[in-house]
Amino acid sequence: KTHKVSEPSSFVQFSVDGDVRSSSVKEKTSNPIYQQKFSFFLSDVKSQYLKVEAKEMKRERSCLGQVLIPIKTLLQEKDLELLRHPWQLALGSYVSTITLSLKLRVC
């Protein structure tokens, strides 16, 4: 008996110091495109990280991969932003890529 491997229904969870935002779920695709915006208020950009986790909805929200991005990396960028930058999501021996645009705005 053969088992058909189904594509994941995934979403991305973003967090800074426990403040969490989640994307919508993209059903049954291994190459989801989200194109959503999320904002976080930051207290110390030199020490805070953006945690990015790709998660699979159906398997008890299991993690497909994650990356920790130091917010201070944006301080070195022109206009304090990175546009369409690829980041490696790692989980054990599995590696995939997520492309994000990040902007730091000072209020």
CSV table of N, CA and C in Angstrom, one decimal, residues 3-69:
chain,number,residue,atom,x,y,z
A,3,HIS,N,1.5,5.4,0.2
A,3,HIS,CA,0.9,6.6,0.9
A,3,HIS,C,1.3,7.8,0.0
A,4,LYS,N,0.2,8.6,-0.3
A,4,LYS,CA,0.4,9.8,-1.0
A,4,LYS,C,0.9,10.9,-0.1
A,5,VAL,N,2.0,11.5,-0.4
A,5,VAL,CA,2.6,12.6,0.4
A,5,VAL,C,1.9,13.9,0.0
A,6,SER,N,1.2,14.5,0.9
A,6,SER,CA,0.5,15.7,0.6
A,6,SER,C,1.3,16.9,0.9
A,7,GLU,N,1.0,18.0,0.2
A,7,GLU,CA,1.7,19.2,0.4
A,7,GLU,C,1.3,19.8,1.7
A,8,PRO,N,2.2,20.6,2.4
A,8,PRO,CA,1.8,21.1,3.7
A,8,PRO,C,0.8,22.3,3.5
A,9,SER,N,0.0,22.5,4.5
A,9,SER,CA,-0.8,23.7,4.7
A,9,SER,C,-0.1,24.5,5.7
A,10,SER,N,0.6,25.6,5.3
A,10,SER,CA,1.5,26.2,6.2
A,10,SER,C,1.1,27.7,6.5
A,11,PHE,N,1.7,28.2,7.6
A,11,PHE,CA,1.6,29.6,7.9
A,11,PHE,C,3.0,30.0,8.5
A,12,VAL,N,3.2,31.3,8.6
A,12,VAL,CA,4.4,31.8,9.2
A,12,VAL,C,4.1,32.6,10.5
A,13,GLN,N,4.8,32.3,11.5
A,13,GLN,CA,4.6,33.0,12.8
A,13,GLN,C,5.9,33.9,13.0
A,14,PHE,N,5.6,35.2,13.3
A,14,PHE,CA,6.7,36.2,13.6
A,14,PHE,C,6.5,36.6,15.0
A,15,SER,N,7.7,36.7,15.7
A,15,SER,CA,7.6,37.2,17.1
A,15,SER,C,8.8,38.0,17.5
A,16,VAL,N,8.6,39.0,18.4
A,16,VAL,CA,9.7,39.7,19.0
A,16,VAL,C,9.3,39.8,20.5
A,17,ASP,N,10.2,39.2,21.3
A,17,ASP,CA,10.0,39.2,22.7
A,17,ASP,C,8.6,38.7,23.2
A,18,GLY,N,8.1,37.7,22.6
A,18,GLY,CA,6.8,37.1,23.0
A,18,GLY,C,5.6,37.8,22.3
A,19,ASP,N,5.8,38.9,21.6
A,19,ASP,CA,4.8,39.6,20.8
A,19,ASP,C,4.6,38.8,19.5
A,20,VAL,N,3.5,38.1,19.3
A,20,VAL,CA,3.4,37.2,18.1
A,20,VAL,C,2.4,37.7,17.1
A,21,ARG,N,2.8,37.5,15.8
A,21,ARG,CA,1.9,37.7,14.7
A,21,ARG,C,1.9,36.5,13.8
A,22,SER,N,0.8,36.2,13.2
A,22,SER,CA,0.7,35.0,12.3
A,22,SER,C,0.1,35.4,11.0
A,23,SER,N,0.7,34.8,9.9
A,23,SER,CA,0.2,35.0,8.6
A,23,SER,C,-1.1,34.1,8.4
A,24,SER,N,-1.7,34.3,7.3
A,24,SER,CA,-2.8,33.4,6.9
A,24,SER,C,-2.3,32.1,6.6
A,25,VAL,N,-3.1,31.1,6.5
A,25,VAL,CA,-2.7,29.7,6.2
A,25,VAL,C,-2.8,29.6,4.6
A,26,LYS,N,-1.8,29.0,4.0
A,26,LYS,CA,-1.8,28.7,2.6
A,26,LYS,C,-1.9,27.2,2.5
A,27,GLU,N,-3.0,26.8,1.9
A,27,GLU,CA,-3.4,25.4,1.8
A,27,GLU,C,-2.6,24.6,0.8
A,28,LYS,N,-2.1,23.5,1.2
A,28,LYS,CA,-1.5,22.5,0.3
A,28,LYS,C,-0.5,23.0,-0.8
A,29,THR,N,0.5,23.7,-0.3
A,29,THR,CA,1.6,24.1,-1.2
A,29,THR,C,2.9,24.1,-0.5
A,30,SER,N,3.9,23.8,-1.3
A,30,SER,CA,5.3,23.8,-0.7
A,30,SER,C,6.0,25.1,-1.0
A,31,ASN,N,5.4,26.0,-1.8
A,31,ASN,CA,5.9,27.3,-2.1
A,31,ASN,C,4.9,28.4,-1.9
A,32,PRO,N,4.5,28.6,-0.7
A,32,PRO,CA,3.5,29.6,-0.4
A,32,PRO,C,4.0,31.0,-0.6
A,33,ILE,N,3.1,31.9,-1.0
A,33,ILE,CA,3.3,33.3,-1.1
A,33,ILE,C,2.3,34.0,-0.2
A,34,TYR,N,2.8,34.8,0.8
A,34,TYR,CA,1.9,35.4,1.8
A,34,TYR,C,1.6,36.9,1.5
A,35,GLN,N,2.6,37.7,1.2
A,35,GLN,CA,2.5,39.1,0.9
A,35,GLN,C,1.6,39.8,2.0
A,36,GLN,N,2.0,39.7,3.2
A,36,GLN,CA,1.3,40.3,4.3
A,36,GLN,C,2.3,41.2,5.1
A,37,LYS,N,1.8,42.2,5.8
A,37,LYS,CA,2.6,43.2,6.5
A,37,LYS,C,2.3,43.0,8.0
A,38,PHE,N,3.3,43.1,8.8
A,38,PHE,CA,3.2,43.0,10.3
A,38,PHE,C,4.1,44.1,10.9
A,39,SER,N,3.6,44.7,12.0
A,39,SER,CA,4.3,45.7,12.7
A,39,SER,C,4.6,45.3,14.1
A,40,PHE,N,5.8,45.7,14.6
A,40,PHE,CA,6.1,45.5,16.0
A,40,PHE,C,6.7,46.7,16.6
A,41,PHE,N,6.3,47.0,17.9
A,41,PHE,CA,7.0,48.1,18.6
A,41,PHE,C,8.2,47.6,19.2
A,42,LEU,N,9.3,48.2,19.1
A,42,LEU,CA,10.6,47.7,19.6
A,42,LEU,C,11.1,48.7,20.7
A,43,SER,N,11.7,48.1,21.7
A,43,SER,CA,12.2,48.9,22.8
A,43,SER,C,13.8,49.0,22.7
A,44,ASP,N,14.4,48.0,22.2
A,44,ASP,CA,15.9,48.0,22.1
A,44,ASP,C,16.4,47.3,20.8
A,45,VAL,N,16.4,48.0,19.7
A,45,VAL,CA,16.8,47.4,18.4
A,45,VAL,C,18.1,46.7,18.4
A,46,LYS,N,19.0,47.1,19.3
A,46,LYS,CA,20.4,46.6,19.3
A,46,LYS,C,20.4,45.2,19.9
A,47,SER,N,19.4,44.8,20.7
A,47,SER,CA,19.5,43.5,21.4
A,47,SER,C,18.3,42.6,21.0
A,48,GLN,N,17.3,43.1,20.3
A,48,GLN,CA,16.1,42.3,20.0
A,48,GLN,C,16.2,41.5,18.7
A,49,TYR,N,15.5,40.5,18.6
A,49,TYR,CA,15.5,39.6,17.5
A,49,TYR,C,14.1,39.4,16.9
A,50,LEU,N,14.0,39.2,15.6
A,50,LEU,CA,12.7,38.8,15.0
A,50,LEU,C,12.8,37.3,14.8
A,51,LYS,N,11.9,36.5,15.4
A,51,LYS,CA,11.9,35.1,15.3
A,51,LYS,C,10.9,34.8,14.2
A,52,VAL,N,11.3,34.0,13.2
A,52,VAL,CA,10.4,33.7,12.1
A,52,VAL,C,10.3,32.1,12.1
A,53,GLU,N,9.1,31.6,12.2
A,53,GLU,CA,8.9,30.2,12.2
A,53,GLU,C,7.8,29.8,11.1
A,54,ALA,N,8.2,28.9,10.2
A,54,ALA,CA,7.2,28.4,9.2
A,54,ALA,C,6.6,27.1,9.9
A,55,LYS,N,5.3,27.1,10.0
A,55,LYS,CA,4.6,26.0,10.7
A,55,LYS,C,3.6,25.3,9.8
A,56,GLU,N,3.4,24.0,10.0
A,56,GLU,CA,2.5,23.2,9.3
A,56,GLU,C,1.2,23.1,10.1
A,57,MET,N,0.1,23.5,9.5
A,57,MET,CA,-1.2,23.6,10.3
A,57,MET,C,-1.7,22.3,10.7
A,58,LYS,N,-1.7,21.3,9.9
A,58,LYS,CA,-2.4,20.0,10.2
A,58,LYS,C,-1.6,19.1,11.2
A,59,ARG,N,-0.3,19.2,11.2
A,59,ARG,CA,0.4,18.3,12.1
A,59,ARG,C,0.7,19.0,13.5
A,60,GLU,N,-0.4,19.4,14.1
A,60,GLU,CA,-0.3,20.0,15.4
A,60,GLU,C,0.7,21.2,15.4
A,61,ARG,N,0.6,22.0,14.4
A,61,ARG,CA,1.4,23.2,14.2
A,61,ARG,C,2.9,22.9,14.3
A,62,SER,N,3.3,21.8,13.8
A,62,SER,CA,4.7,21.4,13.8
A,62,SER,C,5.6,22.5,13.0
A,63,CYS,N,6.8,22.7,13.5
A,63,CYS,CA,7.7,23.7,12.9
A,63,CYS,C,8.4,23.1,11.7
A,64,LEU,N,8.3,23.8,10.6
A,64,LEU,CA,9.0,23.4,9.3
A,64,LEU,C,10.4,24.0,9.2
A,65,GLY,N,10.6,25.0,10.0
A,65,GLY,CA,11.9,25.7,9.9
A,65,GLY,C,11.8,27.0,10.6
A,66,GLN,N,13.0,27.5,11.1
A,66,GLN,CA,12.9,28.8,11.8
A,66,GLN,C,14.3,29.5,11.6
A,67,VAL,N,14.2,30.8,11.8
A,67,VAL,CA,15.4,31.7,11.8
A,67,VAL,C,15.2,32.8,12.8
A,68,LEU,N,16.3,33.2,13.4
A,68,LEU,CA,16.3,34.4,14.3
A,68,LEU,C,17.1,35.5,13.6
A,69,ILE,N,16.5,36.6,13.4
A,69,ILE,CA,17.1,37.7,12.7
A,69,ILE,C,17.3,38.9,13.7
